[in-house]
Amino acid sequence: MLLVLRLIFARQGIFMKDTQALKDFLSTPRTIVITTHANPDADALGSSLGLEHFLVSQGHTVQTIIPNSFPDFLEWMPGLHEVIDFEAKPEIAKKKITASEVVFCLDFSAFSRVRGMSECLSTYQAQIALVDHHLNPAIKPHFNFWNDKAAATSELVYDLIEDLDKKEQITPAIADCLYAGIMTDTGSFKHPSTSAKIHRTVAELISLGANVNKVSRLIYDTNSLNRLRFLGYALAEKLQVNSKFQVAHFVIREQDVKQFDLKKGDTEGLVNYALSIRGVVVAAIIIERDNEIKMSFRSVGDVAVNDFAEKFFEGGGHKNAAGGTSSLDIESTERKFNDLISQNILNTKIS
């Protein structure tokens, strides 16, 4: 019956908190794995590492495992270099998962988001704890901390620690990790998800030692020369604007990636430049890299790019920020995207 209620509440967007059950479970030392989605961003890593440091301080044995590598601009995060990359060390990662008593799934709501780890996790026999803010969760956890109204998973980790009556045990390292996740997932506090509660949470993290100047500088102001040159090139040569339908997009080909020797994360934020154009309400980036076509979508107002990504590009996400993939080549993908825009599938005209 409880599982049925959880599923009903999940569909309705009601936040289910299994705080007492988790508190009881964690009352004795446990062997824990924390994992997050593929191509982890600052919220994925910040929430994971923040939770890891907290659980370790409570006497638990904890290992964070990520599906693949992380971008260089996040390498400052405390404990990141002890994280196991499943893609690089699958056998070691599988043994850690098998030996654990609970796996915390952070910042993703379906096992398809963890690439090669999906089979291992979907057949996992022990406990699952879900801490996430994405729509329509497909994971059926034993401990549920899901809320699609939350601005970031790092916010939910803070809430969880507070609910466990352990807020005073948040160290500066934990505070930095959680602040990084909240800052980036709110677009530096510009997205509609930025609530009064978010500002109160951030104020608490600052009082607990978060160094907001350091975190902001390390994430936004540590560009490589190649990345800056690429940004100039992309804005000058790759940006396309469809004024009629208020849409702008970039197409980045494999040869562009190689020309500028782009590292993971170097295209992060590019799509936001397109969205910043006056009159544009939808922006997209189509990237060809490592024999894959990845897509990111951003929007403003009531234009729901998550539905668009899910229906046409095997993706999903949030209403104003989503991602997808394409099995077509890059020319066909761009053509499909432009055809959909010309049909005004997104109803982009905002009066």
PDB file of N, CA and C in Angstrom, residues 137-193:
ATOM      1  N   PRO A 137       9.535  10.127 -11.925  1.00  0.00           N
ATOM      2  CA  PRO A 137      10.552   9.141 -11.547  1.00  0.00           C
ATOM      3  C   PRO A 137      10.120   7.714 -11.869  1.00  0.00           C
ATOM      4  N   ALA A 138      11.030   6.979 -12.493  1.00  0.00           N
ATOM      5  CA  ALA A 138      10.761   5.575 -12.822  1.00  0.00           C
ATOM      6  C   ALA A 138      11.355   4.630 -11.783  1.00  0.00           C
ATOM      7  N   ILE A 139      12.279   5.125 -10.971  1.00  0.00           N
ATOM      8  CA  ILE A 139      12.891   4.314  -9.924  1.00  0.00           C
ATOM      9  C   ILE A 139      11.904   4.151  -8.769  1.00  0.00           C
ATOM     10  N   LYS A 140      11.810   2.943  -8.244  1.00  0.00           N
ATOM     11  CA  LYS A 140      10.931   2.655  -7.108  1.00  0.00           C
ATOM     12  C   LYS A 140      11.813   2.421  -5.878  1.00  0.00           C
ATOM     13  N   PRO A 141      12.063   3.462  -5.103  1.00  0.00           N
ATOM     14  CA  PRO A 141      13.033   3.360  -4.005  1.00  0.00           C
ATOM     15  C   PRO A 141      12.436   2.830  -2.709  1.00  0.00           C
ATOM     16  N   HIS A 142      13.316   2.382  -1.839  1.00  0.00           N
ATOM     17  CA  HIS A 142      12.921   2.026  -0.483  1.00  0.00           C
ATOM     18  C   HIS A 142      12.843   3.284   0.388  1.00  0.00           C
ATOM     19  N   PHE A 143      13.713   4.256   0.103  1.00  0.00           N
ATOM     20  CA  PHE A 143      13.724   5.535   0.809  1.00  0.00           C
ATOM     21  C   PHE A 143      13.589   6.632  -0.242  1.00  0.00           C
ATOM     22  N   ASN A 144      12.530   7.414  -0.130  1.00  0.00           N
ATOM     23  CA  ASN A 144      12.191   8.355  -1.197  1.00  0.00           C
ATOM     24  C   ASN A 144      12.336   9.800  -0.721  1.00  0.00           C
ATOM     25  N   PHE A 145      13.188  10.550  -1.390  1.00  0.00           N
ATOM     26  CA  PHE A 145      13.336  11.991  -1.139  1.00  0.00           C
ATOM     27  C   PHE A 145      13.287  12.704  -2.487  1.00  0.00           C
ATOM     28  N   TRP A 146      12.135  12.586  -3.124  1.00  0.00           N
ATOM     29  CA  TRP A 146      11.945  13.145  -4.467  1.00  0.00           C
ATOM     30  C   TRP A 146      10.997  14.334  -4.393  1.00  0.00           C
ATOM     31  N   ASN A 147      11.366  15.403  -5.085  1.00  0.00           N
ATOM     32  CA  ASN A 147      10.524  16.598  -5.110  1.00  0.00           C
ATOM     33  C   ASN A 147      10.812  17.382  -6.377  1.00  0.00           C
ATOM     34  N   ASP A 148       9.893  17.357  -7.336  1.00  0.00           N
ATOM     35  CA  ASP A 148      10.140  18.045  -8.604  1.00  0.00           C
ATOM     36  C   ASP A 148      10.033  19.560  -8.478  1.00  0.00           C
ATOM     37  N   LYS A 149       9.655  20.051  -7.295  1.00  0.00           N
ATOM     38  CA  LYS A 149       9.623  21.501  -7.082  1.00  0.00           C
ATOM     39  C   LYS A 149      10.955  22.027  -6.563  1.00  0.00           C
ATOM     40  N   ALA A 150      11.839  21.150  -6.178  1.00  0.00           N
ATOM     41  CA  ALA A 150      13.156  21.572  -5.690  1.00  0.00           C
ATOM     42  C   ALA A 150      13.981  22.129  -6.844  1.00  0.00           C
ATOM     43  N   ALA A 151      14.808  23.112  -6.550  1.00  0.00           N
ATOM     44  CA  ALA A 151      15.623  23.744  -7.587  1.00  0.00           C
ATOM     45  C   ALA A 151      16.837  22.905  -7.957  1.00  0.00           C
ATOM     46  N   ALA A 152      17.306  22.088  -7.030  1.00  0.00           N
ATOM     47  CA  ALA A 152      18.516  21.294  -7.255  1.00  0.00           C
ATOM     48  C   ALA A 152      18.511  20.104  -6.314  1.00  0.00           C
ATOM     49  N   THR A 153      19.195  19.051  -6.706  1.00  0.00           N
ATOM     50  CA  THR A 153      19.335  17.903  -5.811  1.00  0.00           C
ATOM     51  C   THR A 153      20.175  18.273  -4.596  1.00  0.00           C
ATOM     52  N   SER A 154      21.115  19.205  -4.785  1.00  0.00           N
ATOM     53  CA  SER A 154      21.908  19.668  -3.638  1.00  0.00           C
ATOM     54  C   SER A 154      21.021  20.323  -2.583  1.00  0.00           C
ATOM     55  N   GLU A 155      19.958  20.984  -3.001  1.00  0.00           N
ATOM     56  CA  GLU A 155      18.995  21.534  -2.047  1.00  0.00           C
ATOM     57  C   GLU A 155      18.347  20.403  -1.252  1.00  0.00           C
ATOM     58  N   LEU A 156      18.000  19.309  -1.929  1.00  0.00           N
ATOM     59  CA  LEU A 156      17.364  18.179  -1.254  1.00  0.00           C
ATOM     60  C   LEU A 156      18.318  17.497  -0.279  1.00  0.00           C
ATOM     61  N   VAL A 157      19.604  17.444  -0.624  1.00  0.00           N
ATOM     62  CA  VAL A 157      20.579  16.859   0.302  1.00  0.00           C
ATOM     63  C   VAL A 157      20.674  17.721   1.557  1.00  0.00           C
ATOM     64  N   TYR A 158      20.687  19.036   1.373  1.00  0.00           N
ATOM     65  CA  TYR A 158      20.683  19.934   2.542  1.00  0.00           C
ATOM     66  C   TYR A 158      19.428  19.678   3.392  1.00  0.00           C
ATOM     67  N   ASP A 159      18.270  19.602   2.735  1.00  0.00           N
ATOM     68  CA  ASP A 159      17.018  19.354   3.463  1.00  0.00           C
ATOM     69  C   ASP A 159      17.071  18.032   4.219  1.00  0.00           C
ATOM     70  N   LEU A 160      17.643  17.009   3.565  1.00  0.00           N
ATOM     71  CA  LEU A 160      17.741  15.696   4.202  1.00  0.00           C
ATOM     72  C   LEU A 160      18.598  15.760   5.464  1.00  0.00           C
ATOM     73  N   ILE A 161      19.754  16.418   5.360  1.00  0.00           N
ATOM     74  CA  ILE A 161      20.634  16.552   6.532  1.00  0.00           C
ATOM     75  C   ILE A 161      19.921  17.325   7.642  1.00  0.00           C
ATOM     76  N   GLU A 162      19.200  18.364   7.258  1.00  0.00           N
ATOM     77  CA  GLU A 162      18.454  19.143   8.243  1.00  0.00           C
ATOM     78  C   GLU A 162      17.354  18.302   8.886  1.00  0.00           C
ATOM     79  N   ASP A 163      16.650  17.517   8.070  1.00  0.00           N
ATOM     80  CA  ASP A 163      15.589  16.656   8.599  1.00  0.00           C
ATOM     81  C   ASP A 163      16.127  15.606   9.557  1.00  0.00           C
ATOM     82  N   LEU A 164      17.372  15.190   9.358  1.00  0.00           N
ATOM     83  CA  LEU A 164      18.005  14.220  10.246  1.00  0.00           C
ATOM     84  C   LEU A 164      18.553  14.876  11.510  1.00  0.00           C
ATOM     85  N   ASP A 165      18.283  16.190  11.653  1.00  0.00           N
ATOM     86  CA  ASP A 165      18.730  16.961  12.818  1.00  0.00           C
ATOM     87  C   ASP A 165      20.252  16.992  12.930  1.00  0.00           C
ATOM     88  N   LYS A 166      20.915  17.115  11.764  1.00  0.00           N
ATOM     89  CA  LYS A 166      22.378  17.102  11.745  1.00  0.00           C
ATOM     90  C   LYS A 166      22.944  18.333  11.032  1.00  0.00           C
ATOM     91  N   LYS A 167      22.159  19.393  10.893  1.00  0.00           N
ATOM     92  CA  LYS A 167      22.618  20.557  10.123  1.00  0.00           C
ATOM     93  C   LYS A 167      23.931  21.130  10.661  1.00  0.00           C
ATOM     94  N   GLU A 168      24.102  21.090  11.973  1.00  0.00           N
ATOM     95  CA  GLU A 168      25.314  21.662  12.566  1.00  0.00           C
ATOM     96  C   GLU A 168      26.562  20.867  12.184  1.00  0.00           C
ATOM     97  N   GLN A 169      26.386  19.674  11.606  1.00  0.00           N
ATOM     98  CA  GLN A 169      27.532  18.872  11.197  1.00  0.00           C
ATOM     99  C   GLN A 169      27.904  19.076   9.725  1.00  0.00           C
ATOM    100  N   ILE A 170      27.278  20.041   9.078  1.00  0.00           N
ATOM    101  CA  ILE A 170      27.682  20.425   7.723  1.00  0.00           C
ATOM    102  C   ILE A 170      28.983  21.208   7.822  1.00  0.00           C
ATOM    103  N   THR A 171      30.033  20.672   7.247  1.00  0.00           N
ATOM    104  CA  THR A 171      31.354  21.306   7.261  1.00  0.00           C
ATOM    105  C   THR A 171      31.481  22.279   6.099  1.00  0.00           C
ATOM    106  N   PRO A 172      32.515  23.139   6.097  1.00  0.00           N
ATOM    107  CA  PRO A 172      32.737  24.009   4.939  1.00  0.00           C
ATOM    108  C   PRO A 172      32.870  23.240   3.626  1.00  0.00           C
ATOM    109  N   ALA A 173      33.487  22.052   3.655  1.00  0.00           N
ATOM    110  CA  ALA A 173      33.632  21.250   2.430  1.00  0.00           C
ATOM    111  C   ALA A 173      32.261  20.808   1.923  1.00  0.00           C
ATOM    112  N   ILE A 174      31.398  20.348   2.813  1.00  0.00           N
ATOM    113  CA  ILE A 174      30.038  19.960   2.425  1.00  0.00           C
ATOM    114  C   ILE A 174      29.285  21.176   1.906  1.00  0.00           C
ATOM    115  N   ALA A 175      29.406  22.296   2.615  1.00  0.00           N
ATOM    116  CA  ALA A 175      28.710  23.520   2.214  1.00  0.00           C
ATOM    117  C   ALA A 175      29.140  23.976   0.820  1.00  0.00           C
ATOM    118  N   ASP A 176      30.437  23.903   0.522  1.00  0.00           N
ATOM    119  CA  ASP A 176      30.931  24.283  -0.807  1.00  0.00           C
ATOM    120  C   ASP A 176      30.311  23.404  -1.894  1.00  0.00           C
ATOM    121  N   CYS A 177      30.279  22.101  -1.648  1.00  0.00           N
ATOM    122  CA  CYS A 177      29.730  21.169  -2.640  1.00  0.00           C
ATOM    123  C   CYS A 177      28.252  21.454  -2.900  1.00  0.00           C
ATOM    124  N   LEU A 178      27.475  21.631  -1.827  1.00  0.00           N
ATOM    125  CA  LEU A 178      26.042  21.861  -1.986  1.00  0.00           C
ATOM    126  C   LEU A 178      25.770  23.221  -2.607  1.00  0.00           C
ATOM    127  N   TYR A 179      26.548  24.224  -2.231  1.00  0.00           N
ATOM    128  CA  TYR A 179      26.378  25.556  -2.828  1.00  0.00           C
ATOM    129  C   TYR A 179      26.651  25.498  -4.332  1.00  0.00           C
ATOM    130  N   ALA A 180      27.681  24.769  -4.743  1.00  0.00           N
ATOM    131  CA  ALA A 180      28.004  24.653  -6.172  1.00  0.00           C
ATOM    132  C   ALA A 180      26.834  24.071  -6.947  1.00  0.00           C
ATOM    133  N   GLY A 181      26.206  23.033  -6.389  1.00  0.00           N
ATOM    134  CA  GLY A 181      25.067  22.419  -7.066  1.00  0.00           C
ATOM    135  C   GLY A 181      23.888  23.354  -7.179  1.00  0.00           C
ATOM    136  N   ILE A 182      23.592  24.073  -6.104  1.00  0.00           N
ATOM    137  CA  ILE A 182      22.454  24.996  -6.121  1.00  0.00           C
ATOM    138  C   ILE A 182      22.729  26.174  -7.048  1.00  0.00           C
ATOM    139  N   MET A 183      23.916  26.738  -6.970  1.00  0.00           N
ATOM    140  CA  MET A 183      24.258  27.888  -7.804  1.00  0.00           C
ATOM    141  C   MET A 183      24.116  27.569  -9.289  1.00  0.00           C
ATOM    142  N   THR A 184      24.640  26.430  -9.714  1.00  0.00           N
ATOM    143  CA  THR A 184      24.625  26.105 -11.137  1.00  0.00           C
ATOM    144  C   THR A 184      23.251  25.676 -11.627  1.00  0.00           C
ATOM    145  N   ASP A 185      22.519  24.909 -10.812  1.00  0.00           N
ATOM    146  CA  ASP A 185      21.209  24.439 -11.263  1.00  0.00           C
ATOM    147  C   ASP A 185      20.153  25.541 -11.250  1.00  0.00           C
ATOM    148  N   THR A 186      20.425  26.638 -10.568  1.00  0.00           N
ATOM    149  CA  THR A 186      19.513  27.784 -10.627  1.00  0.00           C
ATOM    150  C   THR A 186      20.000  28.828 -11.628  1.00  0.00           C
ATOM    151  N   GLY A 187      21.065  28.506 -12.383  1.00  0.00           N
ATOM    152  CA  GLY A 187      21.611  29.480 -13.326  1.00  0.00           C
ATOM    153  C   GLY A 187      22.104  30.713 -12.614  1.00  0.00           C
ATOM    154  N   SER A 188      22.865  30.507 -11.534  1.00  0.00           N
ATOM    155  CA  SER A 188      23.312  31.607 -10.671  1.00  0.00           C
ATOM    156  C   SER A 188      22.124  32.410 -10.155  1.00  0.00           C
ATOM    157  N   PHE A 189      21.093  31.666  -9.746  1.00  0.00           N
ATOM    158  CA  PHE A 189      19.904  32.234  -9.105  1.00  0.00           C
ATOM    159  C   PHE A 189      19.059  33.088 -10.054  1.00  0.00           C
ATOM    160  N   LYS A 190      19.068  32.692 -11.331  1.00  0.00           N
ATOM    161  CA  LYS A 190      18.266  33.408 -12.332  1.00  0.00           C
ATOM    162  C   LYS A 190      17.050  32.616 -12.787  1.00  0.00           C
ATOM    163  N   HIS A 191      17.049  31.290 -12.597  1.00  0.00           N
ATOM    164  CA  HIS A 191      15.950  30.467 -13.095  1.00  0.00           C
ATOM    165  C   HIS A 191      14.690  30.660 -12.247  1.00  0.00           C
ATOM    166  N   PRO A 192      13.517  30.342 -12.828  1.00  0.00           N
ATOM    167  CA  PRO A 192      12.267  30.471 -12.074  1.00  0.00           C
ATOM    168  C   PRO A 192      12.228  29.630 -10.801  1.00  0.00           C
ATOM    169  N   SER A 193      13.065  28.601 -10.733  1.00  0.00           N
ATOM    170  CA  SER A 193      13.095  27.739  -9.542  1.00  0.00           C
ATOM    171  C   SER A 193      13.741  28.419  -8.339  1.00  0.00           C
TER     172      SER A 193
END
